[in-house]
Coordinates of C-alpha atoms in Angstrom, one line a residue:
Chain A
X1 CA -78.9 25.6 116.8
X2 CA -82.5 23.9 116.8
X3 CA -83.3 26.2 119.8
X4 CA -82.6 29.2 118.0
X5 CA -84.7 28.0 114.8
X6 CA -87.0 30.6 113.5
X7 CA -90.3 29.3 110.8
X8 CA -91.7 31.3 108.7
X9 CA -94.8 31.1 106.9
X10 CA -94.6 30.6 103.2
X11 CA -96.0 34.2 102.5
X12 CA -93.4 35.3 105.0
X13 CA -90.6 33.8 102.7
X14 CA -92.2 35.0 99.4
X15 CA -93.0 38.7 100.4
X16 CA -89.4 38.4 102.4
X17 CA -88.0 37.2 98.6
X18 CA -90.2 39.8 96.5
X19 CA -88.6 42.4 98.8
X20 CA -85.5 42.0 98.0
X21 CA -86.0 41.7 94.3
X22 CA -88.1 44.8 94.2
X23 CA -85.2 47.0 96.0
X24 CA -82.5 45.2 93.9
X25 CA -81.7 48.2 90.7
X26 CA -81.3 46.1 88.3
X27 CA -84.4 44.1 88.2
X28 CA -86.2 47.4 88.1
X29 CA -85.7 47.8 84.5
X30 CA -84.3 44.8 82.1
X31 CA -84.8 44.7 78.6
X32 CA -85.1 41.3 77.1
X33 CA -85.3 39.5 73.9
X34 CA -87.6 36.5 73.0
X35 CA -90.6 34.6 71.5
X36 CA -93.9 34.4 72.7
X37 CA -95.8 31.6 73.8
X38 CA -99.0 30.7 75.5
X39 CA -100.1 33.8 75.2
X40 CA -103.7 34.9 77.0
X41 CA -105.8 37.5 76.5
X42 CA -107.6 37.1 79.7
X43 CA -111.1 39.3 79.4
X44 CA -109.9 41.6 82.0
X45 CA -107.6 43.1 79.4
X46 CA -104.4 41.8 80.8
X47 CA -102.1 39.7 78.7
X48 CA -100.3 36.8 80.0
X49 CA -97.6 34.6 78.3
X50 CA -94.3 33.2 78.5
X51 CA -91.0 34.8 76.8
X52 CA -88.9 32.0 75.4
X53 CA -85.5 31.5 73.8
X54 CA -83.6 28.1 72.8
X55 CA -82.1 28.3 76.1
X56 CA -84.8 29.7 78.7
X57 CA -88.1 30.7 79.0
X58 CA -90.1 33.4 81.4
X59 CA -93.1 33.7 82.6
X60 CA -94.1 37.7 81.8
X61 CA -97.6 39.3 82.5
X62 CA -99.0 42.7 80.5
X63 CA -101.4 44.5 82.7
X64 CA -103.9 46.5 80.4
X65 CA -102.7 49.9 81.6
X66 CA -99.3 49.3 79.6
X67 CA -101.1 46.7 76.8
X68 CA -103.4 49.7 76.0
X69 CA -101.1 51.5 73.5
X70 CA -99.6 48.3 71.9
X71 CA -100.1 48.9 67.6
X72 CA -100.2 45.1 67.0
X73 CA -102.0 42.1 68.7
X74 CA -99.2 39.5 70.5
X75 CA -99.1 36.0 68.8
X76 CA -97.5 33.1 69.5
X77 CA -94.0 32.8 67.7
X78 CA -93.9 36.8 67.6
X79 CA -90.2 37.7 68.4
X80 CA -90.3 40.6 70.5
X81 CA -88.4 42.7 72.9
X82 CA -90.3 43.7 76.6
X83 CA -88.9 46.4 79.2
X84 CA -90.5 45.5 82.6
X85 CA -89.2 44.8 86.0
X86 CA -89.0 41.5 87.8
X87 CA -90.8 40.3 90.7
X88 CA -92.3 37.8 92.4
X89 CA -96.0 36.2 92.3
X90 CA -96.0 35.8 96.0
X91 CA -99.4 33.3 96.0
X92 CA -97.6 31.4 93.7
X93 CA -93.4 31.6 94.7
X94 CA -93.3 32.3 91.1
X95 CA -90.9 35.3 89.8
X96 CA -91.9 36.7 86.3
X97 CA -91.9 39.8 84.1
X98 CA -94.3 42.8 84.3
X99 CA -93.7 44.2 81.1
X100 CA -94.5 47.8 81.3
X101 CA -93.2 47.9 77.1
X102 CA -93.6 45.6 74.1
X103 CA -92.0 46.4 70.6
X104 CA -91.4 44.2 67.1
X105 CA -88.4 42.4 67.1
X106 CA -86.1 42.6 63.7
X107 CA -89.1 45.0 62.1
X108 CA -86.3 47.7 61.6
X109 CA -84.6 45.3 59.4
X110 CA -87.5 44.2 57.8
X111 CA -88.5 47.7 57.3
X112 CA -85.7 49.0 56.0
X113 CA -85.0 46.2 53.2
X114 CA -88.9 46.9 52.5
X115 CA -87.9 50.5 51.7
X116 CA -84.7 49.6 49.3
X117 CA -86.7 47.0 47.4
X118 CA -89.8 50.0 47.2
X119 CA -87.0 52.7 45.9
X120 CA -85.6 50.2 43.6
X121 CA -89.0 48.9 41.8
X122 CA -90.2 52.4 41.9
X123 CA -86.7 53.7 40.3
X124 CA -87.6 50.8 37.5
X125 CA -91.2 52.2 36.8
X126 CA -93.1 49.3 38.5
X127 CA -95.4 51.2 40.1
X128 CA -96.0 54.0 37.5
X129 CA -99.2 55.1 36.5
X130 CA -98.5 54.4 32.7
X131 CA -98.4 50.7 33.6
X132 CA -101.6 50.5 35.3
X133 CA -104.3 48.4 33.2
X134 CA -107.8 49.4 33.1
X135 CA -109.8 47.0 34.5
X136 CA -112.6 45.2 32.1
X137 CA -116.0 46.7 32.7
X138 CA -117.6 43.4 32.5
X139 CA -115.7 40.8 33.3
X140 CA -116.9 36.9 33.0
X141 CA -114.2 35.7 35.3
X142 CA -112.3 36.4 37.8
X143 CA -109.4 34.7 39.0
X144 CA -109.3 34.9 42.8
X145 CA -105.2 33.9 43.9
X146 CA -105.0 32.8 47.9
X147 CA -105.5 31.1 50.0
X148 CA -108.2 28.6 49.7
X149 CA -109.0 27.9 53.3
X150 CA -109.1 31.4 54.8
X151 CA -111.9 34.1 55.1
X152 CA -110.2 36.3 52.1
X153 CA -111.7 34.0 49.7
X154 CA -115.4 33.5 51.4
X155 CA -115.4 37.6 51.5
X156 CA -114.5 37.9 47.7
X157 CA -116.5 35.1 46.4
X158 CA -119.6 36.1 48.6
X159 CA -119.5 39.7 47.6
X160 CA -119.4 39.2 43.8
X161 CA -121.9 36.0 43.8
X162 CA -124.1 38.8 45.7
X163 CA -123.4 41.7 43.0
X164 CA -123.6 39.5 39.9
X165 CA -124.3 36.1 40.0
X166 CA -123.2 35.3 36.1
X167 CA -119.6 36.3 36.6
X168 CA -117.3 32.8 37.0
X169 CA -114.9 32.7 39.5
X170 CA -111.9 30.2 39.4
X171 CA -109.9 30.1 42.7
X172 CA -106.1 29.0 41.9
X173 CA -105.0 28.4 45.8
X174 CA -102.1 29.2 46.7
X175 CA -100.4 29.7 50.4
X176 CA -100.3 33.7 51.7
X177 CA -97.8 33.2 54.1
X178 CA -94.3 30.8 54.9
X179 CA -91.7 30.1 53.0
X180 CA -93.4 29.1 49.2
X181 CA -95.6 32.0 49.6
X182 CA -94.0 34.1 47.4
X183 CA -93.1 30.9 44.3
X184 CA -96.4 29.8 44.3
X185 CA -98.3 33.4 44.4
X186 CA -96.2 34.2 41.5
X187 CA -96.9 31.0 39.7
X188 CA -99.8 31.4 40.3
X189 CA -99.9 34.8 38.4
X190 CA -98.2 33.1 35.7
X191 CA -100.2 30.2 35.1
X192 CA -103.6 32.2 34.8
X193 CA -102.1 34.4 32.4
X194 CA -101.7 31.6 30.4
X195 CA -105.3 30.9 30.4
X196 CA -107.7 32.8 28.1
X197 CA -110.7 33.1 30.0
X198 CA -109.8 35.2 33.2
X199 CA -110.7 39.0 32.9
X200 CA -109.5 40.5 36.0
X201 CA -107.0 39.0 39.1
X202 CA -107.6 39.2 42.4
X203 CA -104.4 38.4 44.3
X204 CA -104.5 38.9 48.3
X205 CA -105.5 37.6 51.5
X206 CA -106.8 38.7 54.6
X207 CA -105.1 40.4 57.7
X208 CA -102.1 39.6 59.7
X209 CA -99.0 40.6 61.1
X210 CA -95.7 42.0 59.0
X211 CA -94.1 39.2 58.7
X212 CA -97.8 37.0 58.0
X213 CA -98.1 39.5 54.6
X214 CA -94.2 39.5 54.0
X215 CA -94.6 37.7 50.8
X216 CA -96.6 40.2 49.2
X217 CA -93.9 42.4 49.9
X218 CA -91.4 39.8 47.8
X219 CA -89.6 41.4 44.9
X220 CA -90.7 37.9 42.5
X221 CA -94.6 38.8 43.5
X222 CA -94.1 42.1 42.5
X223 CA -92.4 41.5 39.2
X224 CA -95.0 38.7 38.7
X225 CA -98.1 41.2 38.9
X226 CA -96.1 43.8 36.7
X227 CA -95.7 41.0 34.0
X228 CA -99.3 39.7 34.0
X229 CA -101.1 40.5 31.1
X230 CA -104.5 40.4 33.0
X231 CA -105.3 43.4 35.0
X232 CA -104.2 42.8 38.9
X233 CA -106.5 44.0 41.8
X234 CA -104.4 43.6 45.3
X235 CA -106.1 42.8 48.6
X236 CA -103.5 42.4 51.0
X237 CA -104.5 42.5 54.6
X238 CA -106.3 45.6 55.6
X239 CA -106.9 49.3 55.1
X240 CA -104.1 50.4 56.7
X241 CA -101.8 47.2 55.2
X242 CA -100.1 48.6 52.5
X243 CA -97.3 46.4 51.0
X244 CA -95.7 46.4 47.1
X245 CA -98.0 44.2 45.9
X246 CA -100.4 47.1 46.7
X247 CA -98.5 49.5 44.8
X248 CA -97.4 47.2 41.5
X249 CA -101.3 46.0 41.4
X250 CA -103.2 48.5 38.5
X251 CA -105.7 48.3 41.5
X252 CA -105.4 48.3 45.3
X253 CA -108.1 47.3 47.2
X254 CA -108.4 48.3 51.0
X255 CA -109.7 44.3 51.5
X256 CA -110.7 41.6 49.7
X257 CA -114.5 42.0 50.3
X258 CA -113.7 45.6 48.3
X259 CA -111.9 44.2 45.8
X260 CA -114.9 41.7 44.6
X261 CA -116.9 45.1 44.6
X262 CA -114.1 47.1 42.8
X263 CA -113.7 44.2 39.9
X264 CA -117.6 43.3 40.1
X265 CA -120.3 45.6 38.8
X266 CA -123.4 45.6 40.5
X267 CA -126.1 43.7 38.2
X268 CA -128.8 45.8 38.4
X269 CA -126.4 48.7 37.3
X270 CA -125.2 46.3 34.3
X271 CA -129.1 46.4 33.4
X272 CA -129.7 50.2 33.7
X273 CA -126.6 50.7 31.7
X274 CA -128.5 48.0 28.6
X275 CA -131.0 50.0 28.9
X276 CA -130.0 53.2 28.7
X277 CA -128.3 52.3 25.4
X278 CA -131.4 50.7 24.3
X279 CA -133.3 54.2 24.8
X280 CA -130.6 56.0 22.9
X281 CA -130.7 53.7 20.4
X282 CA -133.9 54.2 19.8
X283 CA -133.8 58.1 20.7
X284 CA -131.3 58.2 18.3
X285 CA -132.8 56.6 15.3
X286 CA -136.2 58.3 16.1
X287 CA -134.6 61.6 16.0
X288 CA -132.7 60.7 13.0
X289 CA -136.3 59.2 11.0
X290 CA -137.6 62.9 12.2
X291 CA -134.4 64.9 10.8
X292 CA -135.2 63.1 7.5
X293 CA -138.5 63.9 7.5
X294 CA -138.5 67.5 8.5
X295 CA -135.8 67.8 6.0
X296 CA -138.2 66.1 3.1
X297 CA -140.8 68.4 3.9
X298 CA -139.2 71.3 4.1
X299 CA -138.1 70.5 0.3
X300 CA -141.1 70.0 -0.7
X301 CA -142.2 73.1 0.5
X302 CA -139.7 75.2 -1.2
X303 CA -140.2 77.6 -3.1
X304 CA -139.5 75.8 -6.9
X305 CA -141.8 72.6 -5.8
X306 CA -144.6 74.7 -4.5
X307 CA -144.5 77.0 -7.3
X308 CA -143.4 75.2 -9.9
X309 CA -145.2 78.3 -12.9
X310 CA -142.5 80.5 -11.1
X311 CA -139.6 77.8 -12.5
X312 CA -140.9 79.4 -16.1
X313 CA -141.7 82.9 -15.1
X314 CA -138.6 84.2 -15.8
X315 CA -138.7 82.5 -19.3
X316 CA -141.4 84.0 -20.2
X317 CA -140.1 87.6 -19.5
X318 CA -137.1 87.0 -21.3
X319 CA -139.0 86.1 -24.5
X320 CA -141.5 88.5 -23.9
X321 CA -138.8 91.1 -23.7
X322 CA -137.3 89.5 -27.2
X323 CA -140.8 89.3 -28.3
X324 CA -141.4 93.3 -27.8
X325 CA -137.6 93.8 -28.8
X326 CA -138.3 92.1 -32.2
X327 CA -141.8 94.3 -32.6
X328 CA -139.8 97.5 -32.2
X329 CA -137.4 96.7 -34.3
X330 CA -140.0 95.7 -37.5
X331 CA -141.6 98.9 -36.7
X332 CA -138.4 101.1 -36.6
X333 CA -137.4 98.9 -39.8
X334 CA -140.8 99.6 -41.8
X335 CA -141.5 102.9 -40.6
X336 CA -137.5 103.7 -42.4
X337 CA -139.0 102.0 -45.2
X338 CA -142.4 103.7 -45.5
X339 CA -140.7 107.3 -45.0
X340 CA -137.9 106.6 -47.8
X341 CA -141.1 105.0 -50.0
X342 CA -142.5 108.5 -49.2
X343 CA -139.7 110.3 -50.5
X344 CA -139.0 108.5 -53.5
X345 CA -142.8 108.5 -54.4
X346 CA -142.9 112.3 -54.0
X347 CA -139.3 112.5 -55.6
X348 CA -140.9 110.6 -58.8
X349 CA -144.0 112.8 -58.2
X350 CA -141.6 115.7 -59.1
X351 CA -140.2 113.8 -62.0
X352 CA -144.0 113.2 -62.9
X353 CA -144.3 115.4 -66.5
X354 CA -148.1 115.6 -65.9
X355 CA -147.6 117.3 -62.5
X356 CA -145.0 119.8 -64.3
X357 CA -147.6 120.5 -66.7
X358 CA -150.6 121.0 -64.1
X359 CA -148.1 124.4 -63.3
X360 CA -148.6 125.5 -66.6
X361 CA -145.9 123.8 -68.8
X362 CA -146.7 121.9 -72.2
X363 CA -144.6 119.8 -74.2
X364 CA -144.0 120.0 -77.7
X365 CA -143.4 117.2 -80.0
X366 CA -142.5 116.9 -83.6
X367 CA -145.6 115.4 -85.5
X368 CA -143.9 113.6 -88.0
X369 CA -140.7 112.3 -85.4
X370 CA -143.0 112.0 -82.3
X371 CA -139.8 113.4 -80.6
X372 CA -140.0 116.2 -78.3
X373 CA -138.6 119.6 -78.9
X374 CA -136.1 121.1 -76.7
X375 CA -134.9 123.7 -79.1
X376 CA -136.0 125.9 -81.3
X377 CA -133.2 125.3 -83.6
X378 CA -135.8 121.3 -83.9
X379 CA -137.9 124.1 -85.3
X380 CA -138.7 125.5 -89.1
X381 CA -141.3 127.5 -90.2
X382 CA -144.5 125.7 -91.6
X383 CA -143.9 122.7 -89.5
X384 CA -146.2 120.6 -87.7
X385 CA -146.0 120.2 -84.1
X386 CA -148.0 119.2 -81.5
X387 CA -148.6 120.8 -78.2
X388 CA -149.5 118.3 -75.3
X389 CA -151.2 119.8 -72.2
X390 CA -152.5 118.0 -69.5
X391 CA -156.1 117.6 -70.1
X392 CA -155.4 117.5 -74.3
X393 CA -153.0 118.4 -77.3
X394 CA -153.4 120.7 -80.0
X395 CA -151.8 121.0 -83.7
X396 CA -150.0 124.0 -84.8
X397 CA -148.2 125.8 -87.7
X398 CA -145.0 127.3 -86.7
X399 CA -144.9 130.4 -88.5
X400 CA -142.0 132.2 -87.1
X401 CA -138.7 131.4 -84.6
X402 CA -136.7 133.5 -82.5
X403 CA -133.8 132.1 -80.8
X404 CA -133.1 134.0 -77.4
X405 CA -129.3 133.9 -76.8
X406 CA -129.9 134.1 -72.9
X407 CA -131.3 131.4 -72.7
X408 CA -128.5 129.1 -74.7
X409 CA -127.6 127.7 -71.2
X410 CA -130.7 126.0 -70.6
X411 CA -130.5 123.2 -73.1
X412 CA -128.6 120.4 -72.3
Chain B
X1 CA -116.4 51.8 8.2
X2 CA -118.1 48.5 9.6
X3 CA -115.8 47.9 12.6
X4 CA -116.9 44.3 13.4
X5 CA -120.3 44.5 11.6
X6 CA -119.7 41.5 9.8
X7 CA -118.9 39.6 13.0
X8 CA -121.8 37.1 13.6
X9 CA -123.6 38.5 16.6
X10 CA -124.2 35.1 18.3
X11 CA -120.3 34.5 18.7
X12 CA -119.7 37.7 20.8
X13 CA -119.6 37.6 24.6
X14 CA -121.3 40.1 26.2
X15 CA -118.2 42.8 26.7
X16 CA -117.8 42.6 23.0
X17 CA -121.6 42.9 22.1
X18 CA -121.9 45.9 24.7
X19 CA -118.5 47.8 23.2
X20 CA -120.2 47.2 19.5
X21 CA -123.7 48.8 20.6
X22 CA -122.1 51.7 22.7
X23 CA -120.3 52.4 18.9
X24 CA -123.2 52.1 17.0
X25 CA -124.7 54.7 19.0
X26 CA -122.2 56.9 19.0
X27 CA -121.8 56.9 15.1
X28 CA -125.9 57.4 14.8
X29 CA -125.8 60.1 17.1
X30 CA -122.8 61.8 16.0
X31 CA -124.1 63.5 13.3
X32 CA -121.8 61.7 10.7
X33 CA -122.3 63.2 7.1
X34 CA -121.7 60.3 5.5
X35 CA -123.7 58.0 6.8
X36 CA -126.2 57.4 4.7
X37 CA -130.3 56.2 6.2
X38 CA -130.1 53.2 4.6
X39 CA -126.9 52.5 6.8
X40 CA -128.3 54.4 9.8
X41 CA -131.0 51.2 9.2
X42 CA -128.9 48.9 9.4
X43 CA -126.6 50.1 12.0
X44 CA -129.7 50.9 14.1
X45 CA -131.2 46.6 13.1
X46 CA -127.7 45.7 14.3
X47 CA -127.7 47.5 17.6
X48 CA -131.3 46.2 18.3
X49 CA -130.0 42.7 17.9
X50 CA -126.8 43.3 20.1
X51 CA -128.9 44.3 22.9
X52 CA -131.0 41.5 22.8
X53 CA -128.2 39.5 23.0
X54 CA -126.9 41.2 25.8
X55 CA -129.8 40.8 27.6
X56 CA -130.0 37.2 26.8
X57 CA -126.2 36.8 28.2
X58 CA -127.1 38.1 31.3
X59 CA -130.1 35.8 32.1
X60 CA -128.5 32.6 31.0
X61 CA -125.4 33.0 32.2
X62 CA -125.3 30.2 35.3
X63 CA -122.4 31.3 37.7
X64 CA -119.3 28.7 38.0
X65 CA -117.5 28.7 41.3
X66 CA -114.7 26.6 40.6
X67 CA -111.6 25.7 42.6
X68 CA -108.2 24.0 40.7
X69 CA -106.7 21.4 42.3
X70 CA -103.9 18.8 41.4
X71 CA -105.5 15.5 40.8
X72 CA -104.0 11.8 41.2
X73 CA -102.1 12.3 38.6
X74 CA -100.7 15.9 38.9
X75 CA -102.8 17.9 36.5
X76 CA -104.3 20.8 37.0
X77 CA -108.4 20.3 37.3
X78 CA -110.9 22.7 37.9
X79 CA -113.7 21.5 40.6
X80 CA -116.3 22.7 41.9
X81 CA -115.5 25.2 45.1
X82 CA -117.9 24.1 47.8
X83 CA -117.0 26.7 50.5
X84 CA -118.4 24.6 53.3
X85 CA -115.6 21.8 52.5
X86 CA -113.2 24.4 54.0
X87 CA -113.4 25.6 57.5
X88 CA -111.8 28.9 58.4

């Protein structure tokens, strides 16, 4: 028996051991469940750590060529699930993994209760536009919620000192991830509502896996940032993060550098904006000063003020028209006059005896009466009478009468 | 009519100040009939005055960076946040 003995070398034995592993079917391809620990990222590109459960552990190597297309970054305490085959590190008599496929453990789950706690909120309006608050356009302070150790709060606090240094900030820490995540983000929502002085919310923290942002995927965060009074901006993770915090917030913020620019104006721009109200002020009041003026002049150049003798002109017409009205009429009412005064003088004219006379006629009067004769029936022979013609009279005898019948008509 | 005119102007913060002067503006330049010039004046003395104070908010505001903590005896205090005092 110890003639027949056969040594090998060490390599001889490993490679011999690796062979027969790497023919054996089901070592080819395993699928297996576990945590990571000591995981490397060794600068080549290749990942090395050990899969572990509460009973075992492996070691397991991730050559770049597979690691390329992972969607997240290994950590320690990640649960996972790996697809590789086994075989041995023959320098080292050391069998591990060569995981050729890495996913998320228990991320389905996670995933899927994320979606029925989104449908639900969203069925109750808690991400409705209607709700969202506009956010103050100058704010005095902002209330920054996370944690107080991590770079989420140096970004924020950096960017608005840098954009306006007269805005206060008050940081109310609270921790972003583990199990009191979600009761003290929430409280601390509640508490600053409370307070008077804070303007705007900031409520996030920086990047990290699922299960690292879980709490601002919590149902009591989100019902905490729909109740707050003061407008929310989220900053959960990064860009591509997006969790219900993000969708309840009235703002979501791609980080938390953006969200001290989104709740902070720039300075300089809070000047411009003074003093472009300033020059409409003042445009404003100037243009209003000239309105009045123009206005003031043009009424004093109308018509009435500039001619005032035309205010009376039509006055005088009218009472120049009465005037001539009133003339007319006293001619028309004394020329009647004067032509009736005509006629009546004429019409006496024709009564006028003497005028009857001048034709020829005389009158005859009784001497002794003085009364005229009409008839010669006043008449007796041997009487008196006188005869009265214009330019004298003459005394007569009447010496003889004759009545002539024809003419018996005559006397009245 | 005087939405917050009688307010004394040194009691407003600056987002009230700058929502009162953006209104005065837009009642003088909205041609409102009734507004008469002697309370075009005014509104326009008022507005003058709101800006300054604006501007005077802005350059004497000094910034407050505070952090609140729980102190020995477990109320709330606001101190000071001195960023250096935490390490990443």
């Amino acid at each position: 028996m110890e003639m027949n003995r056969q040594i090998f070398t060490i390599e001889q034995v490993n490679n011999y051991v690796k062979s027969l592993m790497d023919k054996n079917p089901v070592l080819q391809n395993l699928w297996i469940r576990g945590e990571i620990s000591n995981f490397k990222l060794h600068s080549s590109g290749h990942m090395y750590f050990t899969l572990k459960d509460n009973q075992a552990r492996i070691k397991c190597v991730f050559f770049k060529n597979y690691a390329y297309s992972l969607n997240f970054v290994p950590t320690d305490g990640m649960s996972v699930i790996v697809r590789g085959n086994i075989s041995l590190y023959t320098r080292d008599g050391q069998y591990q993994l060569y995981v050729q496929h890495m996913e998320r453990d228990g991320i389905g789950e996670l995933y899927a209760a994320l979606e029925a706690l989104k449908e639900k909120l969203m069925k109750e309006g808690l991400f409705s536009q209607e709700h969202k608050k506009p956010l103050p356009a100058y704010p005095r302070k902002i209330g920054i919620i996370t944690s107080h150790t991590g770079a989420a709060v140096h970004d924020v606090i950096k960017v608005i000192s840098k954009r306006n240094p007269t805005v206060d900030i008050l940081v109310i820490p609270v921790a972003v991830q583990g199990e009191n995540a979600k009761d003290q983000i929430s409280a601390a929502i509640n508490y600053a509502n409370t307070r008077e002085d804070i303007d705007i919310l900031i409520v996030g923290r920086g990047g990290g896996s699922i299960e690292e942002l879980w709490a601002f995927n919590e149902e009591k965060v989100a019902r905490a940032i729909f109740g707050s009074r003061i407008p929310i901006i989220s900053a959960v993770g990064h860009e591509t993060d997006f969790t219900i915090a993000d969708l309840v917030a009235d703002v979501r913020a791609p980080t938390p550098s953006s969200a001290g620019e989104i709740a902070v104006a720039e300075i300089s721009s809070i000047h411009e904006a003074l003093e472009g109200l300033d020059r409409r002020l003042q445009d404003t009041m100037t243009n209003k000063l000239k309105e009045l003026s123009n206005y003031l002049d043009k009424l004093s150049n109308s018509y009435v003020l500039k001619y005032p003798e035309r205010l009376f002109a039509a006055y005088e017409q009218r009472l120049d028209y009465a005037t001539e009205k009133i003339m007319t009429n006293m001619d028309n009412f004394i020329s009647a006059r004067s032509d009736k005064f005509v006629r009546t003088v004429s019409y006496l004219e024709a009564l006028n005896p003497l005028s009857v006379m001048m034709r020829g006629f005389s009158i005859v009067t009784d001497i002794e009466k003085g009364s005229i004769i009409r008839s010669v029936d006043e008449l007796h022979e041997n009487m008196q009478v006188k005869i009265h013609l214009t330019d004298g009279n003459a005394t007569c005898n009447i010496t003889s009468k004759e009545k002539e019948p024809a003419n018996e008509n005559w006397s009245r | 009519m005087k939405t917050g005119a009688d307010k004394d102007i040194s009691s407003l913060n600056f987002e009230e100040a700058i929502a009162e002067l953006e209104e005065i503006i837009d009642r003088l330049e909205g041609r409102e009939s009734s507004l008469t010039l002697e309370e075009a004046v005014e509104l326009y003395k008022r507005g003058i005055l709101l800006s300054q104070h604006c501007k005077e908010k802005l350059e004497k505001a000094q910034q407050e960076i505070n952090i609140l903590i729980k102190n020995k005896d477990g109320e709330l205090e606001e101190i000071p946040f001195l960023e250096e005092q935490y390490g990443d």
